[in-house]
């Protein structure tokens, strides 16, 4: 770097002297970037191929709605911070569970409880196996009390559960079939 600096200073001195005839000076062209290192292209082909999972669902269930929503947000942002693509997220309607507590040695009901089990799903795609194991570990370590997590591959059952059926439309279709079905166009 020092010889280049001296050479540049000499060129500027020559340029200031206008009574001399012009001199053509060429600088050596250096294509070196000091912030990067030259790496040959064949090194990329030597890297091991890491297998990827296509679609993975992270299913979160819990009794407390606020805690579940907060944990879903945490899982979503954690996956994005790990450069894992989150393709979809959805909520399912709560499952209502009725619990009856009987008095001892009788059929009389002592207490009755209604519990709502909320469910949230987060779908991640094209996850490398080494990142998935790390994501699972982070989720397990930060799991709040009363929340259950299951991680599994996406199936058609999950796709069907994602959409809430329209009971009114089903009823109208059943009535149409009872009346003889839809008319066929000629």
CSV table of C-alpha atoms in Angstrom, one decimal:
chain,number,residue,atom,x,y,z
A,1,UNK,CA,0.0,0.0,0.0
A,2,UNK,CA,2.9,2.4,0.7
A,3,UNK,CA,4.4,2.2,-2.9
A,4,UNK,CA,1.0,2.9,-4.4
A,5,UNK,CA,0.7,6.0,-2.2
A,6,UNK,CA,4.1,7.3,-3.2
A,7,UNK,CA,3.3,6.7,-6.9
A,8,UNK,CA,0.0,8.6,-6.5
A,9,UNK,CA,1.8,11.6,-4.9
A,10,UNK,CA,4.3,11.7,-7.8
A,11,UNK,CA,1.5,11.7,-10.3
A,12,UNK,CA,-0.3,14.6,-8.6
A,13,UNK,CA,3.0,16.6,-8.6
A,14,UNK,CA,3.4,15.9,-12.3
A,15,UNK,CA,-0.2,17.0,-13.0
A,16,UNK,CA,0.4,20.4,-11.2
A,17,UNK,CA,3.3,21.1,-13.5
A,18,UNK,CA,1.4,22.2,-16.6
A,19,UNK,CA,4.4,23.5,-18.6
A,20,UNK,CA,5.8,19.9,-19.0
A,21,UNK,CA,4.5,17.8,-21.8
A,22,UNK,CA,1.8,15.4,-20.7
A,23,UNK,CA,3.0,12.0,-19.5
A,24,UNK,CA,0.9,8.9,-19.6
A,25,UNK,CA,1.2,7.0,-16.4
A,26,UNK,CA,-0.6,3.7,-15.8
A,27,UNK,CA,-1.4,2.3,-12.4
A,28,UNK,CA,-1.4,-1.4,-11.8
A,29,UNK,CA,-4.9,-2.7,-11.4
A,30,UNK,CA,-5.5,-4.7,-8.3
A,31,UNK,CA,-8.7,-6.7,-8.0
A,32,UNK,CA,-8.2,-7.7,-4.4
A,33,UNK,CA,-10.9,-7.0,-1.9
A,34,UNK,CA,-9.5,-6.8,1.6
A,35,UNK,CA,-12.9,-7.6,3.2
A,36,UNK,CA,-13.4,-10.9,1.3
A,37,UNK,CA,-11.3,-13.9,0.6
A,38,UNK,CA,-11.2,-15.5,-2.9
A,39,UNK,CA,-12.6,-19.0,-2.8
A,40,UNK,CA,-12.8,-21.2,-5.8
A,41,UNK,CA,-16.2,-22.4,-7.0
A,42,UNK,CA,-15.5,-26.0,-6.5
A,43,UNK,CA,-15.5,-25.6,-2.8
A,44,UNK,CA,-19.2,-25.2,-2.7
A,45,UNK,CA,-19.7,-28.6,-4.3
A,46,UNK,CA,-17.6,-30.1,-1.5
A,47,UNK,CA,-20.0,-29.0,1.2
A,48,UNK,CA,-22.2,-31.9,2.5
A,49,UNK,CA,-25.8,-31.9,1.5
A,50,UNK,CA,-28.0,-31.5,4.5
A,51,UNK,CA,-31.4,-33.2,4.1
A,52,UNK,CA,-34.4,-31.0,4.6
A,53,UNK,CA,-37.9,-31.7,5.8
A,54,UNK,CA,-40.6,-30.5,3.5
A,55,UNK,CA,-43.5,-29.5,5.7
A,56,UNK,CA,-43.4,-29.7,9.5
A,57,UNK,CA,-46.3,-28.7,11.8
A,58,UNK,CA,-45.6,-27.4,15.3
A,59,UNK,CA,-48.9,-28.1,17.2
A,60,UNK,CA,-49.4,-26.2,20.5
A,61,UNK,CA,-52.2,-27.0,22.9
A,62,UNK,CA,-53.1,-25.4,26.2
A,63,UNK,CA,-55.9,-24.3,28.6
A,64,UNK,CA,-54.9,-20.6,28.8
A,65,UNK,CA,-55.6,-18.6,25.7
A,66,UNK,CA,-53.3,-15.7,26.4
A,67,UNK,CA,-50.3,-17.9,27.3
A,68,UNK,CA,-50.9,-20.0,24.1
A,69,UNK,CA,-51.1,-16.9,21.9
A,70,UNK,CA,-47.9,-15.5,23.4
A,71,UNK,CA,-46.0,-18.8,23.0
A,72,UNK,CA,-47.2,-19.1,19.4
A,73,UNK,CA,-45.7,-15.7,18.7
A,74,UNK,CA,-42.5,-16.8,20.4
A,75,UNK,CA,-42.2,-19.9,18.3
A,76,UNK,CA,-43.0,-18.0,15.1
A,77,UNK,CA,-40.3,-15.3,15.7
A,78,UNK,CA,-37.8,-17.9,16.9
A,79,UNK,CA,-38.2,-19.9,13.7
A,80,UNK,CA,-37.8,-16.7,11.5
A,81,UNK,CA,-34.7,-15.6,13.5
A,82,UNK,CA,-33.2,-19.0,12.7
A,83,UNK,CA,-33.9,-18.4,9.0
A,84,UNK,CA,-36.5,-21.1,8.9
A,85,UNK,CA,-39.4,-20.3,6.6
A,86,UNK,CA,-42.8,-20.1,8.3
A,87,UNK,CA,-45.3,-20.8,5.6
A,88,UNK,CA,-48.6,-20.9,7.5
A,89,UNK,CA,-50.1,-20.6,11.0
A,90,UNK,CA,-53.7,-21.3,12.0
A,91,UNK,CA,-55.9,-21.7,15.0
A,92,UNK,CA,-58.5,-24.4,15.5
A,93,UNK,CA,-61.7,-23.9,17.5
A,94,UNK,CA,-61.4,-24.8,21.1
A,95,UNK,CA,-62.4,-28.3,22.3
A,96,UNK,CA,-64.8,-28.1,25.2
A,97,UNK,CA,-64.4,-30.7,27.9
A,98,UNK,CA,-67.0,-31.3,30.6
A,99,UNK,CA,-65.6,-32.7,33.8
A,100,UNK,CA,-67.8,-34.1,36.6
A,101,UNK,CA,-66.6,-34.9,40.1
A,102,UNK,CA,-68.8,-37.4,41.9
A,103,UNK,CA,-69.2,-37.8,45.6
A,104,UNK,CA,-67.6,-40.9,47.1
A,105,UNK,CA,-69.5,-44.2,46.6
A,106,UNK,CA,-72.5,-42.5,44.9
A,107,UNK,CA,-73.8,-41.2,41.5
A,108,UNK,CA,-74.3,-37.6,42.9
A,109,UNK,CA,-72.3,-34.9,41.2
A,110,UNK,CA,-70.2,-32.9,43.7
A,111,UNK,CA,-68.8,-30.4,41.2
A,112,UNK,CA,-68.8,-29.9,37.4
A,113,UNK,CA,-66.2,-28.1,35.4
A,114,UNK,CA,-66.0,-26.9,31.8
A,115,UNK,CA,-62.5,-26.7,30.3
A,116,UNK,CA,-61.5,-25.2,26.9
A,117,UNK,CA,-58.5,-26.7,25.1
A,118,UNK,CA,-57.1,-24.2,22.6
A,119,UNK,CA,-54.9,-25.2,19.7
A,120,UNK,CA,-52.5,-23.3,17.5
A,121,UNK,CA,-50.5,-24.6,14.6
A,122,UNK,CA,-47.4,-23.3,12.9
A,123,UNK,CA,-46.2,-24.8,9.7
A,124,UNK,CA,-42.5,-24.5,8.7
A,125,UNK,CA,-41.2,-25.6,5.3
A,126,UNK,CA,-37.8,-26.7,3.9
A,127,UNK,CA,-36.2,-27.1,7.3
A,128,UNK,CA,-32.6,-28.5,7.4
A,129,UNK,CA,-32.3,-31.4,9.9
A,130,UNK,CA,-29.6,-29.6,11.9
A,131,UNK,CA,-31.8,-26.5,12.4
A,132,UNK,CA,-34.9,-28.5,13.2
A,133,UNK,CA,-33.2,-30.3,16.1
A,134,UNK,CA,-32.1,-26.9,17.5
A,135,UNK,CA,-35.6,-25.4,17.0
A,136,UNK,CA,-37.1,-28.4,18.9
A,137,UNK,CA,-34.6,-27.9,21.8
A,138,UNK,CA,-35.4,-24.2,22.0
A,139,UNK,CA,-39.1,-24.9,22.1
A,140,UNK,CA,-38.8,-27.5,24.8
A,141,UNK,CA,-36.6,-25.3,27.0
A,142,UNK,CA,-39.0,-22.4,26.8
A,143,UNK,CA,-42.3,-24.3,27.1
A,144,UNK,CA,-44.6,-22.6,29.6
A,145,UNK,CA,-46.6,-24.6,32.2
A,146,UNK,CA,-49.8,-26.1,31.0
A,147,UNK,CA,-48.8,-26.1,27.3
A,148,UNK,CA,-48.2,-29.2,25.3
A,149,UNK,CA,-46.2,-29.3,22.0
A,150,UNK,CA,-46.1,-31.9,19.3
A,151,UNK,CA,-44.1,-31.7,16.2
A,152,UNK,CA,-45.0,-33.9,13.2
A,153,UNK,CA,-45.1,-34.0,9.4
A,154,UNK,CA,-47.9,-32.3,7.7
A,155,UNK,CA,-50.7,-34.6,6.5
A,156,UNK,CA,-54.0,-34.3,4.7
A,157,UNK,CA,-55.8,-34.6,8.0
A,158,UNK,CA,-54.2,-31.4,9.2
A,159,UNK,CA,-55.3,-29.7,6.0
A,160,UNK,CA,-58.9,-30.8,6.4
A,161,UNK,CA,-59.0,-29.7,10.1
A,162,UNK,CA,-57.7,-26.2,9.1
A,163,UNK,CA,-61.0,-25.3,7.5
A,164,UNK,CA,-64.1,-24.9,9.6
A,165,UNK,CA,-67.1,-26.6,7.9
A,166,UNK,CA,-70.2,-24.6,7.0
A,167,UNK,CA,-73.1,-26.5,8.7
A,168,UNK,CA,-75.7,-24.5,6.8
A,169,UNK,CA,-74.2,-25.3,3.5
A,170,UNK,CA,-74.0,-29.0,4.5
A,171,UNK,CA,-77.7,-28.9,5.4
A,172,UNK,CA,-78.7,-27.4,2.1
A,173,UNK,CA,-76.6,-30.0,0.2
A,174,UNK,CA,-78.4,-32.8,2.1
A,175,UNK,CA,-81.8,-31.3,1.2
A,176,UNK,CA,-80.8,-31.1,-2.4
A,177,UNK,CA,-79.8,-34.8,-2.5
A,178,UNK,CA,-83.0,-35.8,-0.8
A,179,UNK,CA,-85.0,-34.0,-3.5
A,180,UNK,CA,-83.3,-35.9,-6.2
A,181,UNK,CA,-79.9,-34.3,-6.6
A,182,UNK,CA,-78.7,-31.5,-8.9
A,183,UNK,CA,-80.0,-31.2,-12.4
A,184,UNK,CA,-77.5,-32.2,-15.1
A,185,UNK,CA,-76.9,-29.9,-17.9
A,186,UNK,CA,-77.3,-31.2,-21.5
